[in-house]
Short mmCIF file of C-alpha atoms and ligand atoms in Angstrom, two decimals:
data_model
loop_
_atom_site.label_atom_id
_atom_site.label_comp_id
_atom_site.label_asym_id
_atom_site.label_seq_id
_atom_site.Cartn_x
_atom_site.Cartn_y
_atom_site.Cartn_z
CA UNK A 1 17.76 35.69 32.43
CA UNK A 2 17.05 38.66 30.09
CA UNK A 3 14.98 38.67 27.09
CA UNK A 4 15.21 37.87 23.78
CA UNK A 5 17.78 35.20 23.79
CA UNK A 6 18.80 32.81 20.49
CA UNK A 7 19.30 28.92 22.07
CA UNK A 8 21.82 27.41 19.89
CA UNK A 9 21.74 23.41 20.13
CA UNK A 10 25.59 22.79 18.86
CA UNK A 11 24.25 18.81 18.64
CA UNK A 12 21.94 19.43 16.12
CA UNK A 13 24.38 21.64 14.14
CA UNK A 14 27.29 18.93 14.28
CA UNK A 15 24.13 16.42 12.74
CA UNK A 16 23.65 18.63 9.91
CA UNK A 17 27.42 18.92 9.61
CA UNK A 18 27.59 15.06 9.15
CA UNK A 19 24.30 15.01 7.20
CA UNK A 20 25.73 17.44 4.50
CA UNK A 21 29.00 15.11 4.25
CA UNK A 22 26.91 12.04 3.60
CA UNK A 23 25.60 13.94 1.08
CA UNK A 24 29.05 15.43 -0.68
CA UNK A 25 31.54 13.01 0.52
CA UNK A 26 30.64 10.25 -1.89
CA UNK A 27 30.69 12.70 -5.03
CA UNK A 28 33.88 13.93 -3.56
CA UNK A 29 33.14 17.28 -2.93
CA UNK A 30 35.45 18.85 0.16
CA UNK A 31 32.93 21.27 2.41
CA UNK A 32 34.62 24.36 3.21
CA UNK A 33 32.16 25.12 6.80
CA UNK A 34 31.12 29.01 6.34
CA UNK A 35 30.38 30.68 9.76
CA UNK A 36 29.61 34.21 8.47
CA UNK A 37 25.76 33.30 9.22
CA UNK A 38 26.74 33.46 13.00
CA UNK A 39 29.49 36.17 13.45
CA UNK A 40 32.48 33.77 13.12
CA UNK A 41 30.56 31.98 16.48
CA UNK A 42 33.79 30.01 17.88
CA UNK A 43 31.59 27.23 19.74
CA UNK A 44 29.83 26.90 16.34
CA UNK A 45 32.82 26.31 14.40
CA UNK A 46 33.61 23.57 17.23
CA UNK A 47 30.39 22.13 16.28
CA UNK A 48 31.50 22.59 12.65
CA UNK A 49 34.54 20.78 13.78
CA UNK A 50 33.11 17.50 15.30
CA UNK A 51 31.02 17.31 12.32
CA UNK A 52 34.57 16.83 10.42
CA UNK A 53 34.77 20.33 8.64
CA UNK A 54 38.78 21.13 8.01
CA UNK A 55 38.23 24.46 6.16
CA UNK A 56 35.97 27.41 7.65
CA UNK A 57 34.91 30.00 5.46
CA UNK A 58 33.79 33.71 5.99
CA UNK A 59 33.32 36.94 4.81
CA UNK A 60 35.49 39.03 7.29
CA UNK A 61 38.20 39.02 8.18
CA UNK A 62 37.94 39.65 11.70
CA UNK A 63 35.64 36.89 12.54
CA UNK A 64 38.82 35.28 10.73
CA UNK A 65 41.14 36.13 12.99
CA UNK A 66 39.58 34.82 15.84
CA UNK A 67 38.55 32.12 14.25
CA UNK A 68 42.71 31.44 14.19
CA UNK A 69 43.69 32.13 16.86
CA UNK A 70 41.07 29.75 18.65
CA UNK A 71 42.03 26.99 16.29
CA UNK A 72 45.28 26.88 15.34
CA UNK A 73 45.27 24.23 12.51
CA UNK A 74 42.18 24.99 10.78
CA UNK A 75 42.11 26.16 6.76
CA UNK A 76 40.81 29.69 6.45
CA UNK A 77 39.45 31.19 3.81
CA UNK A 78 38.25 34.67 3.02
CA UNK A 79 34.89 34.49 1.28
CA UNK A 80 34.35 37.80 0.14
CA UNK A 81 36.80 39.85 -2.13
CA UNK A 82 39.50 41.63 -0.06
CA UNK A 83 39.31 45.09 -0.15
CA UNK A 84 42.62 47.33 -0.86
CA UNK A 85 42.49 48.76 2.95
CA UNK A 86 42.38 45.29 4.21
CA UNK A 87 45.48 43.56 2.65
CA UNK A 88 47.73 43.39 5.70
CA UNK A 89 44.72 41.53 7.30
CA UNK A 90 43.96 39.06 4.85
CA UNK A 91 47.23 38.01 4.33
CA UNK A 92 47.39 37.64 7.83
CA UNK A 93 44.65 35.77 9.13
CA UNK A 94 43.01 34.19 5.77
CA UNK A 95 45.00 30.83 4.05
CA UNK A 96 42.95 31.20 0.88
CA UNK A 97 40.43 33.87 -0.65
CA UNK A 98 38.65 34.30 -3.09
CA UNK A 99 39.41 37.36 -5.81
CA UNK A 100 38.46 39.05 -8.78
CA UNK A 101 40.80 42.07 -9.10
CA UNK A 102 44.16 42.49 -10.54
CA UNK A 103 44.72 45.76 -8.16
CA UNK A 104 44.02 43.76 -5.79
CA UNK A 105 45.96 40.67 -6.30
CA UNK A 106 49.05 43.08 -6.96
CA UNK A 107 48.58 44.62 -3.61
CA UNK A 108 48.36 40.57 -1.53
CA UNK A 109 51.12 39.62 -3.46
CA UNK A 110 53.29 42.70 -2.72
CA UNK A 111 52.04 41.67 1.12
CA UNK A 112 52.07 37.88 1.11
CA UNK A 113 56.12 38.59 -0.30
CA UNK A 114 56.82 41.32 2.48
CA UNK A 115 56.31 38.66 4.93
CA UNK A 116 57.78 35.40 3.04
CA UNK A 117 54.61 34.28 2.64
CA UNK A 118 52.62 32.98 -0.62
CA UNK A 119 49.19 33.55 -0.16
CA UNK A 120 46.82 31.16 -2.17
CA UNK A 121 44.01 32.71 -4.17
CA UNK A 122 40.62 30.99 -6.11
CA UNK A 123 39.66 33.61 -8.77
CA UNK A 124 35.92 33.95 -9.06
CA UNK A 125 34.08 33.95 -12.56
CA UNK A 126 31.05 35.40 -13.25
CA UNK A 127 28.40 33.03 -14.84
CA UNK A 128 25.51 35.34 -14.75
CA UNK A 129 24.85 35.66 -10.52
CA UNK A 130 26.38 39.03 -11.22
CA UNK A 131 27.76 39.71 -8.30
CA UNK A 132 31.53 39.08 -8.19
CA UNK A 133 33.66 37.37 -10.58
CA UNK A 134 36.11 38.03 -14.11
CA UNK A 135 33.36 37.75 -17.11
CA UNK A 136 34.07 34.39 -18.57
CA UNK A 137 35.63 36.22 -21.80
CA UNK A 138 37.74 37.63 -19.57
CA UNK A 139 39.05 35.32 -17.54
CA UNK A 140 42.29 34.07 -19.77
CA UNK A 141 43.80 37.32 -19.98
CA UNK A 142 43.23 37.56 -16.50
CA UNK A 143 44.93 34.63 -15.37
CA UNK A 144 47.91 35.02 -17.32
CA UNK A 145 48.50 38.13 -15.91
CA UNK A 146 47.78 37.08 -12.26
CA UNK A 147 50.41 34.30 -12.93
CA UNK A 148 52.69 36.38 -13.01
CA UNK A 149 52.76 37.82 -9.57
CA UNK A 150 55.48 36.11 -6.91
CA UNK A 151 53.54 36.17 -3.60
CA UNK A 152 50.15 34.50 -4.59
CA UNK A 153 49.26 31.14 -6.01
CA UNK A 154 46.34 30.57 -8.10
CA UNK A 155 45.25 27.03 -6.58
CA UNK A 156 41.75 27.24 -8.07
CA UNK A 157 38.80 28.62 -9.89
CA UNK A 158 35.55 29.35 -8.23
CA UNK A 159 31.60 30.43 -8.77
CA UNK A 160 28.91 31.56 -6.43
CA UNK A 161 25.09 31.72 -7.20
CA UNK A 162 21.38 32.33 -6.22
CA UNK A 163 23.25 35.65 -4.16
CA UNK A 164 22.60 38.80 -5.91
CA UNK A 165 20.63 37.94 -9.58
CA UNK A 166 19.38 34.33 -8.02
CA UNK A 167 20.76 32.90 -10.43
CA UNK A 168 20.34 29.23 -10.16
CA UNK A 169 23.18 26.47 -10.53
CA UNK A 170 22.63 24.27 -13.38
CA UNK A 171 24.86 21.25 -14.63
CA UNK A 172 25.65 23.33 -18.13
CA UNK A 173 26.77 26.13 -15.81
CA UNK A 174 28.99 24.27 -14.13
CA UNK A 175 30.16 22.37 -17.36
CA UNK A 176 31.53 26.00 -18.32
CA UNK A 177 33.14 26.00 -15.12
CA UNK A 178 34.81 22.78 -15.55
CA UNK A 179 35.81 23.93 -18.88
CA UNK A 180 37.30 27.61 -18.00
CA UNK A 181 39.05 25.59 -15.12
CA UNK A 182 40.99 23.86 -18.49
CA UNK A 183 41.71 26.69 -20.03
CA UNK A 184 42.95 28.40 -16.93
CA UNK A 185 45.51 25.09 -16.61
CA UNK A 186 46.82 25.68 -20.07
CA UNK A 187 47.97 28.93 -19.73
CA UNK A 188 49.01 27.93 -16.10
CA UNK A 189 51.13 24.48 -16.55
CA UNK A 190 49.92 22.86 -13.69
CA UNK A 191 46.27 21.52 -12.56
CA UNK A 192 44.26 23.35 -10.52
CA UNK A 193 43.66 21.80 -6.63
CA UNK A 194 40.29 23.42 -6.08
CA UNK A 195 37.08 24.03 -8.42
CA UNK A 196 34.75 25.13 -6.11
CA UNK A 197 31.56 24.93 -7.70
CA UNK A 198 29.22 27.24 -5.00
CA UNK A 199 27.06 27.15 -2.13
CA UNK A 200 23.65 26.16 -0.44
CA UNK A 201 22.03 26.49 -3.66
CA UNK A 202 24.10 23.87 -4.99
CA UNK A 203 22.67 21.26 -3.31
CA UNK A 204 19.82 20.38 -5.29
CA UNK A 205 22.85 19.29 -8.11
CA UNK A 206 24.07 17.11 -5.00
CA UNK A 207 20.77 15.36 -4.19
CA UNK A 208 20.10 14.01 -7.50
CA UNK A 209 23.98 13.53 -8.39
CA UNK A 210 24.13 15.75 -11.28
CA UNK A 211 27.18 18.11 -10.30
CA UNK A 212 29.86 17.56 -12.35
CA UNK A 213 32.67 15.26 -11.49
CA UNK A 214 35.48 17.57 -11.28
CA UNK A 215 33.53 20.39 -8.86
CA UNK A 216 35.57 18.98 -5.48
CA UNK A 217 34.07 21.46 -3.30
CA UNK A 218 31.19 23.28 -2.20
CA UNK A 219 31.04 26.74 0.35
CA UNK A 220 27.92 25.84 2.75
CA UNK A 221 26.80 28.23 5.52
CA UNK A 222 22.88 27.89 5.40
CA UNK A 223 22.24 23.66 4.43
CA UNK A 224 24.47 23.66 7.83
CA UNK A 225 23.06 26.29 9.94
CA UNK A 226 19.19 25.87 9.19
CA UNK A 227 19.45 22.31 6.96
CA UNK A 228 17.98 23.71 4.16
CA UNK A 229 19.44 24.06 0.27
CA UNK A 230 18.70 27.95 -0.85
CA UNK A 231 16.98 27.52 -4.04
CA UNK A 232 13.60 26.18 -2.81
CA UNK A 233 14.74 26.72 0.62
CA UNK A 234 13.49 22.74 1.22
CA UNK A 235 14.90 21.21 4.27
CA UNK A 236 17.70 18.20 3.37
CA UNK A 237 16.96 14.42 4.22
CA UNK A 238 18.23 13.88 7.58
CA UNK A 239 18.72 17.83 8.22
CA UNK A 240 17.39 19.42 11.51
CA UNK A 241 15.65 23.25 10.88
CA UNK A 242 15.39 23.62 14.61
CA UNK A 243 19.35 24.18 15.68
CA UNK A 244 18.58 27.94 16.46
CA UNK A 245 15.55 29.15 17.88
CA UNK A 246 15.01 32.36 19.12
CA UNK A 247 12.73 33.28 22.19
CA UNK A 248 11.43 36.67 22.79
CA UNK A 249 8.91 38.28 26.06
CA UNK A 250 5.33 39.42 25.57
CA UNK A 251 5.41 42.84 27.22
CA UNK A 252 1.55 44.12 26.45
CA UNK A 253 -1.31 42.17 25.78
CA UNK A 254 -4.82 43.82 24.68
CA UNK A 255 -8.00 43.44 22.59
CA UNK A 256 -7.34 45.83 19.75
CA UNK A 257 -8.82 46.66 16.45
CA UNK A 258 -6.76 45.65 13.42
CA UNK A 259 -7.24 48.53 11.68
CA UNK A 260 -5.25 52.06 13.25
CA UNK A 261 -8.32 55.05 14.01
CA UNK A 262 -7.80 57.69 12.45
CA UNK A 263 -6.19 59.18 9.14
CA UNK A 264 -2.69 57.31 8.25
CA UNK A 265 0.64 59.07 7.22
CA UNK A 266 3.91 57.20 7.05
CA UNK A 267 5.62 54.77 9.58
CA UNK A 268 8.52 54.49 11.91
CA UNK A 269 10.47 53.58 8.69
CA UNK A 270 8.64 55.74 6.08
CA UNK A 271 5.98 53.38 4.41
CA UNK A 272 2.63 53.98 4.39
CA UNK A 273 1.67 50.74 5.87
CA UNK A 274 -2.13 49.32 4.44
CA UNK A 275 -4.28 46.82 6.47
CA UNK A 276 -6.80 44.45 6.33
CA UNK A 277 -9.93 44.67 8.81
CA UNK A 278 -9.72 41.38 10.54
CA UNK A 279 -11.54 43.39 13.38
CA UNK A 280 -11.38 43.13 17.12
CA UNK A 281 -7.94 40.46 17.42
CA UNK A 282 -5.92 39.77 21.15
CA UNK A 283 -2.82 41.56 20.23
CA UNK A 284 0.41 40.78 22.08
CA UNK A 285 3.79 43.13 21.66
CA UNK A 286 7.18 41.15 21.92
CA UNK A 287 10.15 42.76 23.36
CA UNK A 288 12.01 42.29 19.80
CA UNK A 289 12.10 44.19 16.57
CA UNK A 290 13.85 45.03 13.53
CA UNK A 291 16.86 46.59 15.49
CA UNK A 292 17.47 42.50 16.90
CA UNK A 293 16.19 41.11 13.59
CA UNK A 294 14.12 41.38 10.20
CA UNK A 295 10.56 40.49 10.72
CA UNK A 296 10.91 38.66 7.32
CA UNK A 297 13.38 36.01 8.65
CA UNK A 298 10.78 35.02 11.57
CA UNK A 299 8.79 31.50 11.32
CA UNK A 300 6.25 31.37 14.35
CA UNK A 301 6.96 27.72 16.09
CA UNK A 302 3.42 28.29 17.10
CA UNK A 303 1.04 27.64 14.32
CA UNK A 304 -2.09 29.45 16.10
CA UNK A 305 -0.34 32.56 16.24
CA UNK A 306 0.74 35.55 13.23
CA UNK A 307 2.84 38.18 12.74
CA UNK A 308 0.99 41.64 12.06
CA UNK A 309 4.11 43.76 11.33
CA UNK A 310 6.94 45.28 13.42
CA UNK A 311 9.09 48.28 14.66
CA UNK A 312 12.20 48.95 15.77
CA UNK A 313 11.94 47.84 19.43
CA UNK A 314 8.41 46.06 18.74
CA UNK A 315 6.84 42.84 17.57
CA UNK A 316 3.25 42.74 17.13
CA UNK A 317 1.54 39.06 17.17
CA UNK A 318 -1.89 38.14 16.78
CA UNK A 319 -2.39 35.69 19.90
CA UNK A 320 -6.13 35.49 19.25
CA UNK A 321 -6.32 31.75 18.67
CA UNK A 322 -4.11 31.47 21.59
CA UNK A 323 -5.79 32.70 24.66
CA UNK A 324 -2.88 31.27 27.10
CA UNK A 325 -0.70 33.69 26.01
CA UNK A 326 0.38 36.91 28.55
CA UNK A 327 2.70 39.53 29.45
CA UNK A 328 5.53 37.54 30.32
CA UNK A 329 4.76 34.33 28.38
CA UNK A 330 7.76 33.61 25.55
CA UNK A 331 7.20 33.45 22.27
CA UNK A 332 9.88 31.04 20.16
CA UNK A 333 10.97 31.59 16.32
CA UNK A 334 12.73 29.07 14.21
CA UNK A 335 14.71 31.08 11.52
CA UNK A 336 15.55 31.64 7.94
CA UNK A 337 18.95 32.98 6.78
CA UNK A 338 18.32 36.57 7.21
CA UNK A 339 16.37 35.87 10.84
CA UNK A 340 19.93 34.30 11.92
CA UNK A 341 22.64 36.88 10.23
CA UNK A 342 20.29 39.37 12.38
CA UNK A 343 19.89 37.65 15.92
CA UNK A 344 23.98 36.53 15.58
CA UNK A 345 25.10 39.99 15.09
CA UNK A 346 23.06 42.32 17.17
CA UNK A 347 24.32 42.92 20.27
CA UNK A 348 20.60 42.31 22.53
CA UNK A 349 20.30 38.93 21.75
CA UNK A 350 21.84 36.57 24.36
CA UNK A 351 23.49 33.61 22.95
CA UNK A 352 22.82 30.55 25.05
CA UNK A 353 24.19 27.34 24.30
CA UNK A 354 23.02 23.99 24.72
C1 LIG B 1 27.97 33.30 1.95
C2 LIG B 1 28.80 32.65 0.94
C3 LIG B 1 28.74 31.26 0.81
C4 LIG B 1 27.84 30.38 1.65
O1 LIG B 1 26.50 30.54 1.26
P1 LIG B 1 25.32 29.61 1.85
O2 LIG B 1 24.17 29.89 0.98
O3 LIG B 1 25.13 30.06 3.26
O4 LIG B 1 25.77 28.21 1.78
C5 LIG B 1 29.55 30.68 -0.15
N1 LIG B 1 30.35 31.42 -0.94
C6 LIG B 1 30.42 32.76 -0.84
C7 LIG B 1 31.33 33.51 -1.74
C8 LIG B 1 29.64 33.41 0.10
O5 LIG B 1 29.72 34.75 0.18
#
C-alpha cells in the first residue's frame, strides 16, 4: 500500500443515488447522474447505475467516451459547451449537449449529417449565473435560426446556477424558464422533451417543493457524490457525506513554533503568508499537498486536529491535542467538491474501492 489513497464506498454512493430520487421522482424531475466530479470514474457510474440513473452527464468528452464504451445503453450527455476543435468527438460519443453558439451548432450539424446522424441539443439561457447561455432577449432569434439546421434537434431548453456569479435558483427564475421554454415551442411547432432546470443548487427548490411543475430534470454531480445541495452546502435527509474519504501518511512530527524565525518574503506560491502566535504546537507534515488536492476542499475527520496551511508536496497539521499521532500514523479527510475534482484527477492518489 502506498500513500495517500481516496477509499471510495460505491454503497454509500448508490444510497445517495436513491436518496436524491426519493427526493425528485415524485415532482417528476428525471436525474441526469454527472460524473465529471470523479474523472468519468466507470465503477462510480455503476454505482450511479444501481441507484437507477439512465442518463450520465459530464463535461468532457473523453471521460464520455469511455463512459460508452463501458456501457453501451446509457444516455450521454455533454455538459459543457463543445468547442469547434472537438465536433467530431461530441458527435461521436455524446447523445445530447448542451449549447449556446450558432458557430457551433452549424459545425455538429454539418457533423451529426456527415455521419447520418441527428445529434440532439438543449440550448442554455443565461438568467444571470453568467457563465454560459443565449441572454434571454436573445434567445428567440436564436432558436429560429438553430431550427433551421438538418443534423441537430433542439429537444430542450436548459439553465445552470450558483457556478460562476453564484447565482442562486429561485422559483421566479425558473418561472422565466418555463416561460422562454413557450416561446421557444412557438416558433418551434412542437413541445419541448426536456427543461432542465439546473444542478446541486437546485435542491433546496426540491426540498420544500417549490420548483416549478414543468422543470422535468435536474444535472446532479455533488448532492450525489458528497450528499450535499450547493447553496448552503447542507447535507440532504437521508444523504451520506462520508462516500469518499481520503487518507494521507504523517512523514515528520516535531514541537515547532507557530510563528517562522526570521524576516518573511513570499511563499512557494508567491503570497506573503501572515500568522498567528499560537506558540510552541506538535506539528505533523502529511505526505499530500496542493499538487494531489486544494487545502480548501479538506474537512479533518478528526476534530482535535487543524490545518495550518500547505505546499505543493506538504500538509502541515496541528496534532497538538492529539498526542497519539506519529510518523506513519494516517490522517483521513472527508471532502468538499473541490477536495474531490482534485484527489479524482491527480494521478498520486490511489483509488481504492470498497
Ligand atoms: C457540473 C455541472 C452540473 C452538476 O453540478 P453539481 O453542482 O455537481 O450538481 C450540472 N450542469 C452543468 C452544466 C455542469 O457543468
Amino acid at each position: 500500500m502506498s500513500l495517500p489513497e481516496i477509499v471510495i464506498d460505491l454503497e454509500k454512493i448508490t444510497n445517495n443515488v436513491r436518496n436524491v430520487r426519493a427526493l425528485t421522482d415524485p415532482l417528476g424531475l428525471e436525474v441526469v447522474g454527472v460524473t465529471k466530479g470523479v474523472l468519468g470514474d466507470l465503477r462510480i457510474a455503476g454505482a450511479f447505475l444501481a441507484g437507477g440513473i439512465t442518463t450520465f452527464g459530464d463535461s468532457r468528452w473523453e471521460n464520455l467516451q469511455r463512459l460508452r464504451q463501458a456501457f453501451p445503453d446509457v444516455s450521454l450527455m455533454l455538459l459543457r459547451i463543445p468547442g469547434l476543435s472537438q465536433i467530431e468527438s461530441v458527435i461521436q460519443w455524446s447523445d445530447i449537449s448542451l449549447n449556446s453558439d450558432m458557430e457551433v451548432l452549424r459545425a455538429l450539424s454539418e457533423e451529426a449529417l456527415r455521419l447520418s446522424k441527428r445529434h440532439k441539443v438543449i440550448l442554455m439561457v443565461d438568467l444571470g449565473d453568467l457563465r454560459e447561455g443565449v441572454w434571454p432577449r436573445d434567445l428567440a432569434e436564436f432558436t429560429k435560426k438553430a431550427s433551421t439546421l438538418p443534423g441537430i434537434r433542439i429537444v430542450g431548453l436548459g439553465v445552470n446556477f450558483a457556478c460562476y456569479g453564484g447565482l442562486i435558483p429561485t422559483v421566479e427564475k425558473l418561472n422565466t424558464l418555463v416561460e422562454l421554454a413557450g416561446v421557444m415551442e412557438e416558433i418551434l411547432g412542437y413541445s419541448l422533451t426536456v427543461i432542465s432546470g439546473g444542478n446541486s443548487a437546485n435542491l433546496g427548490l426540491v426540498l420544500n417543493r417549490t420548483i416549478p411543475r414543468r422543470i422535468n430534470e435536474l444535472r446532479l454531480g455533488e448532492a450525489i457524490l458528497l450528499g450535499t445541495e450547493s447553496i448552503k452546502r447542507q447535507l440532504l435527509p437521508g444523504a451520506v457525506a462520508d462516500a469518499f474519504v481520503l487518507r494521507a501518511e504523517i512523514i515528520e512530527c516535531y514541537e515547532k513554533p507557530t510563528l517562522p524565525q526570521g524576516e518573511i518574503g513570499q511563499d512557494a506560491f508567491g503570497e506573503v503568508p501572515e500568522f498567528s502566535d499560537e506558540g510552541w504546537r506538535q506539528r505533523g507534515i502529511l505526505a499530500l499537498g496542493r499538487q494531489d488536492v486544494p487545502v480548501e476542499g479538506l474537512i479533518l475527520r478528526d476534530r482535535r486536529l487543524k490545518i495550518f496551511g500547505a505546499s505543493s508536496d506538504h500538509l502541515i497539521v496541528d496534532l497538538t491535542q492529539a498526542p497519539e499521532f506519529a510518523v506513519g500514523s494516517i490522517v483521513e479527510f472527508n471532502l468538499r467538491y473541490p477536495g474531490l475534482l482534485g484527489a479524482m484527477t491527480s494521478p498520486y492518489v490511489r483509488k481504492k474501492y470498497i
